[in-house]
Amino acid sequence: TRRSSDLEPPFYELCVAVKKKLHVFAFVGSGGSTYFLRKDLVVPDSVSSLAYSGGKVYAGYKREYTIMDESSGQVTELFSIEGKLQSTSIAVVGQDEVVLAGEDVGVALDSSGLPTRGGINWKLPPVNLACCSGSFLLAQTSKGVDVFTLFDQKNVQAIQLPNGTCIASNDERIVAASKDRLLLLQPVAIHEQSSEMIRRGMVEDGLELFEQCMDRSEEDFETIECSIRQQAGLEFFRTLQFQAAVRQWKSGKVSFQQHY
């Protein structure tokens, strides 16, 4: 599903795979709130996974992934293997970027088939993928949901949800379902998680999370680091670990004299 500006808002498009055809429907929310068929597209084989973004249709098959231009119907191969994929899944990351699931690794590509970032190593083969906030990739497996940061492709969280059936995103929140459970997941910034862990007394764990997962290329990284180091230093100081407190304040370029 994607939102479009081709017609009067609110306007959405829905692409549905049925055997060797793709049906593109339009949904006009004002007035009658009606779906109507816009276009039929023919594909070379039965589709096992599908994603729709920016007038481009990404499709997964038994042995390959392709991209189709909706307006022209032209199909281009993005990624293929010699064997057979047990399952396929696609996550739209941005206007011109997707992650395609292989058996052992996820591949991030643009619409030309060129890699956009490093590979994502799965612990278990994913059955579904979803992207959230352009920063996190969630892979639903037979045991639960593995959360990866997109900027460095690290597995930062594992959520228990056995026998998952589907996962969906509206870019800000994730809904993950199994046969008997429904989870609503919302991303929390790494530095906010670190700060909360430090507040609860898990200072070392909070600092480790910050140091391993925080994106140092962010514009306000130095300000955030100063705040985290100051908080950690105060917690160490409160528990009489004075040398550890001073180390944190120095690392964060905090004027630690004011805390004595």
Coordinates of C-alpha atoms in Angstrom, one line a residue:
T1 CA 0.0 0.0 0.0
R2 CA 1.2 3.5 -0.7
R3 CA -0.2 7.0 -0.5
S4 CA -0.4 9.0 -3.7
S5 CA -1.0 12.6 -4.7
D6 CA -2.3 11.7 -8.2
L7 CA -6.0 12.3 -7.2
E8 CA -7.7 14.5 -4.6
P9 CA -6.6 13.5 -1.1
P10 CA -7.0 11.4 0.9
F11 CA -5.9 8.9 -1.8
Y12 CA -4.2 5.6 -1.4
E13 CA -3.2 2.8 -3.7
L14 CA -3.2 -0.9 -3.0
C15 CA -1.3 -3.6 -5.0
V16 CA -2.6 -7.2 -4.7
A17 CA -0.9 -10.3 -6.1
V18 CA -3.1 -13.1 -7.5
K19 CA -1.2 -15.9 -9.2
K20 CA 0.6 -14.3 -12.1
K21 CA -1.1 -10.9 -12.0
L22 CA -0.9 -7.8 -9.9
H23 CA -4.0 -5.7 -9.4
V24 CA -3.6 -2.1 -8.5
F25 CA -6.5 -0.5 -6.7
A26 CA -7.1 3.1 -5.7
F27 CA -8.9 4.1 -2.5
V28 CA -10.5 7.5 -2.3
G29 CA -11.3 8.3 1.3
S30 CA -13.6 11.3 0.8
G31 CA -17.3 10.7 0.3
G32 CA -17.9 7.0 -0.5
S33 CA -14.5 5.6 0.7
T34 CA -14.3 3.3 -2.3
Y35 CA -11.7 1.1 -3.9
F36 CA -11.6 0.9 -7.7
L37 CA -9.4 -1.1 -10.0
R38 CA -6.8 1.1 -11.7
K39 CA -4.6 -1.3 -13.5
D40 CA -3.7 -5.0 -14.1
L41 CA 0.0 -6.0 -14.4
V42 CA 1.3 -9.3 -15.7
V43 CA 4.2 -10.9 -13.9
P44 CA 6.4 -13.9 -14.9
D45 CA 5.5 -16.2 -11.9
S46 CA 3.5 -16.4 -8.8
V47 CA 4.5 -13.7 -6.3
S48 CA 5.5 -14.7 -2.8
S49 CA 6.2 -11.2 -1.4
L50 CA 5.3 -7.7 -2.5
A51 CA 6.1 -4.1 -1.7
Y52 CA 4.8 -1.0 -3.4
S53 CA 6.6 2.4 -3.3
G54 CA 6.8 5.5 -5.5
G55 CA 5.2 3.9 -8.6
K56 CA 7.5 0.9 -8.4
V57 CA 6.4 -2.6 -7.5
Y58 CA 9.0 -4.8 -5.8
A59 CA 8.2 -8.6 -6.1
G60 CA 9.8 -11.7 -4.6
Y61 CA 9.7 -15.1 -6.3
K62 CA 11.1 -18.5 -5.7
R63 CA 14.5 -17.7 -7.1
E64 CA 14.7 -13.9 -7.6
Y65 CA 13.5 -10.4 -6.7
T66 CA 12.4 -8.0 -9.4
I67 CA 11.3 -4.4 -9.7
M68 CA 8.5 -3.3 -12.1
D69 CA 7.8 0.2 -13.2
E70 CA 4.0 0.6 -12.8
S71 CA 3.6 3.0 -15.7
S72 CA 5.6 1.1 -18.3
G73 CA 5.3 -2.4 -17.0
Q74 CA 9.1 -2.9 -17.5
V75 CA 10.5 -5.6 -15.2
T76 CA 14.2 -5.5 -14.0
E77 CA 15.9 -8.2 -12.0
L78 CA 17.3 -6.9 -8.7
F79 CA 18.7 -10.1 -7.0
S80 CA 18.7 -13.8 -7.8
I81 CA 20.1 -17.1 -6.4
E82 CA 21.0 -20.4 -8.0
G83 CA 18.8 -22.4 -5.6
K84 CA 15.4 -21.8 -4.2
L85 CA 14.4 -19.3 -1.5
Q86 CA 12.4 -20.9 1.4
S87 CA 10.7 -17.6 1.9
T88 CA 11.0 -14.0 0.5
S89 CA 10.3 -10.7 2.1
I90 CA 10.8 -7.1 1.2
A91 CA 11.0 -3.9 3.4
V92 CA 10.8 -0.4 1.8
V93 CA 13.4 1.8 3.6
G94 CA 13.0 5.0 1.6
Q95 CA 11.8 6.3 -1.7
D96 CA 14.5 4.5 -3.6
E97 CA 15.8 1.8 -1.2
V98 CA 14.5 -1.6 -0.2
V99 CA 15.9 -4.5 1.9
L100 CA 15.5 -8.0 0.3
A101 CA 15.6 -11.0 2.5
G102 CA 18.0 -13.9 1.6
E103 CA 18.4 -17.1 3.6
D104 CA 21.3 -15.9 5.6
V105 CA 21.7 -12.2 4.9
G106 CA 19.5 -9.1 4.0
V107 CA 20.6 -7.1 1.0
A108 CA 19.9 -3.3 0.8
L109 CA 19.5 -2.1 -2.8
D110 CA 18.3 1.0 -4.7
S111 CA 16.0 0.7 -7.7
S112 CA 18.9 0.1 -10.0
G113 CA 20.0 -2.9 -8.0
L114 CA 23.1 -1.3 -6.5
P115 CA 23.9 -1.9 -2.8
T116 CA 23.2 1.1 -0.6
R117 CA 24.7 -0.2 2.7
G118 CA 26.2 -3.3 4.3
G119 CA 24.6 -6.7 4.5
I120 CA 22.4 -7.6 7.4
N121 CA 23.2 -11.0 8.9
W122 CA 20.1 -12.9 10.2
K123 CA 20.2 -15.1 13.3
L124 CA 17.2 -17.0 11.8
P125 CA 15.7 -16.7 8.3
P126 CA 13.0 -14.0 8.4
V127 CA 9.5 -14.7 7.2
N128 CA 8.5 -11.0 7.2
L129 CA 10.3 -7.7 7.2
A130 CA 9.3 -4.1 8.2
C131 CA 11.1 -0.8 8.4
C132 CA 10.4 1.8 11.1
S133 CA 11.3 5.5 11.1
G134 CA 13.9 4.9 8.4
S135 CA 16.3 3.8 11.2
F136 CA 15.2 0.3 12.3
L137 CA 14.6 -2.9 10.4
L138 CA 12.5 -5.6 12.1
A139 CA 12.8 -9.2 11.0
Q140 CA 10.0 -11.5 12.0
T141 CA 11.3 -15.1 12.5
S142 CA 9.9 -18.4 13.8
K143 CA 10.9 -17.3 17.4
G144 CA 10.1 -13.6 17.5
V145 CA 11.2 -10.3 16.1
D146 CA 14.9 -9.3 15.7
V147 CA 15.5 -5.5 15.6
F148 CA 18.4 -4.1 13.5
T149 CA 19.8 -0.6 13.2
L150 CA 20.0 0.3 9.5
F151 CA 23.0 2.7 9.8
D152 CA 25.4 -0.1 11.0
Q153 CA 23.3 -3.2 10.5
K154 CA 23.6 -4.4 14.1
N155 CA 21.1 -6.6 15.9
V156 CA 20.2 -4.5 18.9
Q157 CA 17.1 -6.2 20.3
A158 CA 15.3 -9.6 20.2
I159 CA 11.5 -9.7 21.1
Q160 CA 9.9 -13.0 21.9
L161 CA 6.9 -13.8 19.7
P162 CA 6.9 -17.5 18.7
N163 CA 4.9 -18.6 15.6
G164 CA 4.6 -15.0 14.2
T165 CA 2.2 -14.6 11.3
C166 CA 2.6 -11.0 10.1
I167 CA 4.3 -7.7 10.7
A168 CA 3.3 -4.2 9.4
S169 CA 4.5 -0.7 9.8
N170 CA 3.1 2.8 9.4
D171 CA 6.7 4.2 9.6
E172 CA 6.3 5.3 13.2
R173 CA 4.9 2.1 14.8
I174 CA 5.1 -1.6 14.2
V175 CA 2.3 -4.1 14.7
A176 CA 3.5 -7.8 15.0
A177 CA 1.1 -10.6 15.3
S178 CA 1.2 -14.3 16.1
K179 CA -1.6 -16.8 16.3
D180 CA -2.6 -15.7 19.9
R181 CA -0.8 -12.3 20.5
L182 CA -0.7 -8.9 19.0
L183 CA 2.2 -6.5 19.8
L184 CA 2.4 -2.8 19.2
L185 CA 6.0 -1.7 19.0
Q186 CA 7.3 1.9 19.0
P187 CA 10.9 2.9 18.5
V188 CA 12.7 4.6 21.3
A189 CA 15.9 6.5 20.5
I190 CA 19.2 4.8 21.7
H191 CA 20.2 7.7 23.9
E192 CA 16.8 7.7 25.6
Q193 CA 17.1 4.0 26.3
S194 CA 20.6 4.5 27.6
S195 CA 19.4 7.4 29.8
E196 CA 16.6 5.3 31.3
M197 CA 18.9 2.4 32.1
I198 CA 21.3 4.7 33.8
R199 CA 18.4 6.3 35.8
R200 CA 17.5 2.8 37.0
G201 CA 21.0 2.1 38.2
M202 CA 22.2 0.0 35.2
V203 CA 24.9 2.4 34.4
E204 CA 27.4 0.1 32.8
D205 CA 24.7 -1.5 30.6
G206 CA 23.4 1.9 29.6
L207 CA 26.8 3.2 28.7
E208 CA 27.6 0.0 26.7
L209 CA 24.3 0.4 24.7
F210 CA 25.1 4.0 24.0
E211 CA 28.7 3.3 22.9
Q212 CA 27.9 0.3 20.7
C213 CA 24.7 1.5 19.0
M214 CA 24.6 5.3 19.0
D215 CA 25.2 6.8 15.5
R216 CA 28.2 9.1 15.9
S217 CA 27.4 10.9 12.6
E218 CA 24.3 12.5 14.0
E219 CA 24.6 16.3 14.1
D220 CA 23.8 16.6 17.9
F221 CA 25.9 13.6 18.9
E222 CA 28.3 15.6 21.1
T223 CA 25.5 17.3 22.9
I224 CA 23.8 13.9 23.5
E225 CA 27.0 12.3 24.6
C226 CA 27.7 15.1 27.1
S227 CA 24.3 14.6 28.6
I228 CA 24.7 10.8 28.9
R229 CA 28.2 11.1 30.4
Q230 CA 27.1 13.7 32.9
Q231 CA 24.2 11.5 34.0
A232 CA 26.4 8.5 34.3
G233 CA 29.0 10.5 36.2
L234 CA 26.4 11.7 38.7
E235 CA 25.2 8.2 39.2
F236 CA 28.7 6.9 39.8
F237 CA 29.3 9.9 42.2
R238 CA 26.1 9.1 44.1
T239 CA 27.3 5.6 44.7
L240 CA 30.8 6.8 45.8
Q241 CA 32.6 5.6 42.7
F242 CA 34.5 8.9 42.3
Q243 CA 37.1 7.9 39.8
A244 CA 34.5 6.4 37.5
A245 CA 32.5 9.6 37.8
V246 CA 35.4 11.8 36.8
R247 CA 36.2 9.5 33.8
Q248 CA 32.7 9.9 32.5
W249 CA 32.7 13.7 32.9
K250 CA 36.1 14.0 31.2
S251 CA 34.9 11.7 28.3
G252 CA 31.8 13.9 27.9
K253 CA 33.9 17.1 28.2
V254 CA 31.8 18.0 31.3
S255 CA 33.0 20.5 33.8
F256 CA 33.0 18.0 36.7
Q257 CA 34.2 20.5 39.3
Q258 CA 30.7 21.9 39.6
H259 CA 29.4 18.5 40.9
Y260 CA 31.7 18.4 44.0

